Amino acid sequence: MQIGIFKTADEVADVAIKELIDVLSVADVKTLGVATGSTPLALYARIRDAHAAGTFSLTDFKAFALDEYVGIAEDHPEGYRKVLSRELVGDDKTGLTEENLNVPNGFADDLEAAAKDYDEAIKAAGGVTLQILGIGSDGHIGFNEPGGSLVSRTHVDALTKQTREDNSRFFDGDVSQVPTRCMTQGLGTIMDAKHLLMIVTGEGKADAVAAMIEGGVSALWPASIIQRHPSVTVLLDEAAASKLAHKEVYTNAWEILR
């Protein structure tokens, strides 16, 4: 695991786009794992900038989302297909097509079958080359909440009260409007990606970051599973890194190895 700590969220995004381009520009398998929430938005803006400048494009790439709500209207603006379409789809944005944007089907009649089909679609595409990740304040990645299996595949799950409260900011602050269920890539599915790029900003994520990096691997902090992945880059602003005990060690290693 390589850990970079930077002063601001903008600096994190600047490093993240370089990491993403470095990996995907030489990738044999043109697949990108995409996340939602506030954290990756600055990175998506930089992908759009790179596309406009002609330095990088998602043309011919397939994208696979981490998760989707179950029980949200298909045309709801906070459905994750809608969010990712707004951020990434179109020749005037990144070159990614709607056809090549894959999102778990939280609207299927048979949700369990749809979850299995999603894992199969990732496999058929050759797997995910680089997976963008964020982390929840309770340590979840995707919508893998505390207490779940560390080897799970794409599945339907319940959202915790904490996650629904955190996500209520996207629903006019009304937690009652946040769905209670989701379909999410499992931790086992996420760990199949060739490279993981974790981006975390803000003091509200500091406890989760400390547990992920310096705690033991535990289902109580699902993101801690990435300690077992062979190719992980974690990019933090100073606020998110504020509770790490060994910041100097990580900064020194980053400077030497980079």
XYZ file of C-alpha atoms in Angstrom:
258
model
C 0.000 0.000 0.000
C 1.366 3.404 -1.003
C -0.002 6.324 0.981
C 0.202 9.928 -0.173
C -0.763 12.766 2.177
C -1.399 16.228 0.748
C -2.463 19.592 2.140
C -5.732 20.002 0.256
C -8.435 18.023 -1.514
C -7.469 19.723 -4.791
C -3.920 18.415 -4.465
C -5.327 14.939 -3.853
C -7.356 15.175 -7.069
C -4.317 16.412 -9.012
C -2.320 13.364 -7.952
C -5.288 11.043 -8.494
C -5.724 12.017 -12.150
C -2.041 11.408 -12.802
C -2.255 7.978 -11.153
C -5.356 7.112 -13.165
C -3.886 8.190 -16.495
C -0.567 6.449 -15.811
C -2.362 3.141 -15.205
C -5.099 3.303 -17.821
C -3.033 4.711 -20.681
C -1.054 1.462 -20.865
C -3.842 -0.911 -19.831
C -4.534 -3.985 -21.941
C -8.047 -4.201 -20.497
C -9.896 -0.900 -20.889
C -12.077 -0.971 -17.790
C -12.511 1.566 -15.000
C -14.323 1.027 -11.721
C -16.217 4.176 -10.746
C -17.557 5.381 -7.404
C -20.166 7.947 -6.413
C -20.502 10.364 -3.506
C -18.771 13.720 -3.129
C -15.145 12.583 -2.970
C -14.552 11.491 -6.592
C -16.223 14.541 -8.167
C -12.985 16.525 -8.351
C -11.289 13.582 -10.048
C -14.140 13.297 -12.558
C -13.766 16.995 -13.341
C -10.107 16.378 -14.112
C -10.978 13.433 -16.384
C -13.273 15.804 -18.287
C -10.468 18.370 -18.487
C -8.038 15.761 -19.807
C -10.566 14.658 -22.431
C -11.113 18.263 -23.539
C -7.351 18.802 -23.758
C -6.875 15.611 -25.755
C -4.494 14.083 -23.216
C -6.747 11.221 -22.065
C -10.142 9.818 -22.942
C -12.525 7.107 -21.804
C -13.510 6.401 -25.416
C -13.620 2.596 -25.862
C -13.500 2.089 -22.087
C -16.116 0.240 -20.083
C -16.971 1.608 -16.640
C -18.408 -0.426 -13.767
C -20.086 1.312 -10.845
C -19.630 0.050 -7.309
C -23.272 0.181 -6.311
C -26.829 1.400 -6.785
C -29.794 2.072 -4.560
C -32.687 -0.384 -4.458
C -36.106 1.228 -4.204
C -35.245 4.570 -5.793
C -37.133 5.720 -8.891
C -35.207 5.004 -12.106
C -35.432 8.667 -13.098
C -34.411 10.028 -9.675
C -31.473 12.437 -10.105
C -29.587 10.795 -7.212
C -29.784 7.302 -8.669
C -26.206 6.337 -9.331
C -26.627 5.718 -13.051
C -27.998 9.260 -13.338
C -25.145 10.683 -11.259
C -22.434 8.911 -13.232
C -24.067 9.779 -16.555
C -24.008 13.458 -15.601
C -20.362 13.296 -14.612
C -18.855 11.057 -17.256
C -21.019 10.136 -20.235
C -20.706 11.855 -23.599
C -18.180 12.814 -26.261
C -18.292 16.335 -24.827
C -17.344 15.012 -21.373
C -15.028 11.997 -21.253
C -15.821 9.847 -24.292
C -17.574 7.216 -22.169
C -20.829 6.021 -23.743
C -24.067 5.222 -21.962
C -23.814 1.694 -23.343
C -20.413 1.225 -21.736
C -21.502 2.561 -18.333
C -22.482 -0.454 -16.245
C -24.364 -0.017 -12.969
C -25.842 -2.746 -10.721
C -29.498 -3.236 -11.613
C -31.272 -2.194 -8.449
C -34.556 -2.127 -10.355
C -34.602 -5.803 -11.426
C -37.499 -8.077 -10.511
C -34.982 -10.727 -9.446
C -32.335 -8.821 -7.526
C -30.235 -11.842 -6.618
C -30.006 -12.897 -10.265
C -29.130 -9.325 -11.250
C -26.323 -9.267 -8.683
C -24.867 -12.497 -10.072
C -25.186 -11.156 -13.617
C -23.226 -8.042 -12.632
C -20.277 -10.060 -11.388
C -20.392 -12.070 -14.620
C -20.414 -8.867 -16.698
C -17.258 -7.638 -14.941
C -15.592 -10.978 -15.562
C -16.642 -10.995 -19.226
C -15.099 -7.544 -19.693
C -11.750 -8.862 -18.471
C -12.060 -7.561 -14.924
C -11.584 -4.031 -13.628
C -8.164 -2.555 -14.337
C -8.401 0.338 -11.890
C -11.066 0.743 -9.219
C -11.727 4.199 -7.786
C -12.750 3.983 -4.128
C -13.890 6.276 -1.367
C -14.653 5.343 2.221
C -17.667 5.922 4.424
C -17.379 7.359 7.909
C -18.161 3.873 9.258
C -15.460 2.292 7.091
C -17.624 0.980 4.272
C -16.448 0.764 0.666
C -19.062 0.413 -2.001
C -22.062 -0.229 0.203
C -20.339 -3.017 2.137
C -21.392 -2.081 5.638
C -19.679 -3.206 8.879
C -20.225 -6.836 9.794
C -20.494 -8.249 6.288
C -18.400 -10.918 4.621
C -14.842 -10.010 3.655
C -15.120 -12.221 0.550
C -18.625 -11.264 -0.613
C -19.641 -10.936 -4.253
C -22.133 -8.451 -5.691
C -25.224 -8.651 -3.504
C -28.248 -6.876 -2.077
C -27.717 -5.336 1.356
C -29.265 -3.020 3.933
C -27.890 0.457 4.456
C -26.982 1.434 8.006
C -28.499 4.400 9.788
C -25.101 6.136 9.651
C -24.788 5.718 5.894
C -28.336 6.926 5.292
C -27.724 9.960 7.488
C -24.454 10.687 5.673
C -26.173 10.393 2.278
C -29.172 12.484 3.250
C -27.238 15.545 2.044
C -28.064 14.367 -1.476
C -31.783 14.189 -0.581
C -32.340 17.715 0.747
C -31.243 16.611 4.209
C -34.252 14.293 4.551
C -33.044 10.876 5.691
C -36.518 9.419 5.140
C -35.986 9.889 1.400
C -32.767 7.829 1.372
C -33.405 4.226 0.296
C -32.866 1.529 2.897
C -31.445 -1.090 0.517
C -28.738 -1.244 -2.110
C -27.024 -3.525 -4.586
C -23.263 -3.379 -4.218
C -20.140 -5.028 -5.481
C -18.922 -7.250 -2.671
C -15.530 -6.928 -1.044
C -14.391 -10.003 -2.944
C -15.501 -8.415 -6.214
C -13.695 -5.161 -5.404
C -10.525 -7.023 -4.463
C -10.469 -8.676 -7.900
C -9.589 -5.327 -9.511
C -5.987 -5.114 -10.697
C -5.346 -1.737 -9.049
C -7.192 0.135 -6.275
C -7.140 3.941 -6.079
C -8.549 5.141 -2.756
C -9.299 8.867 -2.355
C -10.286 10.274 1.036
C -10.737 13.881 2.119
C -12.116 15.560 5.204
C -11.787 15.171 8.963
C -15.045 13.220 9.132
C -13.279 10.245 7.554
C -10.205 10.345 9.823
C -11.297 7.533 12.182
C -12.146 5.279 9.255
C -8.822 6.035 7.558
C -6.862 5.198 10.709
C -8.700 1.905 11.109
C -8.264 1.052 7.425
C -4.523 1.666 7.343
C -3.275 1.019 10.876
C -5.856 -1.340 12.349
C -6.244 -5.039 11.760
C -8.257 -6.437 8.882
C -11.770 -6.666 10.267
C -15.353 -6.870 9.065
C -16.060 -4.062 11.530
C -14.045 -1.772 9.220
C -14.723 -3.220 5.747
C -12.221 -0.957 3.969
C -9.412 -2.584 5.963
C -9.568 -5.489 3.485
C -7.522 -3.419 1.037
C -4.467 -4.127 3.211
C -4.479 -7.528 1.503
C -4.472 -6.162 -2.048
C -1.120 -6.176 -3.906
C -1.566 -2.829 -5.684
C -3.198 -0.043 -3.663
C -2.668 3.713 -3.736
C -4.340 5.730 -0.958
C -4.467 9.506 -1.400
C -5.433 11.616 1.630
C -5.683 15.260 2.522
C -4.238 16.314 5.857
C -7.644 16.340 7.514
C -8.398 12.740 6.555
C -4.899 11.701 7.662
C -5.092 13.545 10.977
C -5.504 10.444 13.173
C -2.781 8.331 11.593
C 0.026 7.514 14.027
C 2.754 7.081 11.409
C 2.236 9.924 8.947
C 5.962 10.645 8.704
C 6.665 7.038 7.718
C 4.097 7.155 4.919
C 5.252 10.557 3.674
C 8.892 9.462 3.649
C 8.064 6.282 1.720
C 5.974 8.231 -0.791
C 8.791 10.704 -1.450
C 11.408 7.994 -1.881
C 9.380 5.542 -3.934
C 7.734 8.151 -6.140
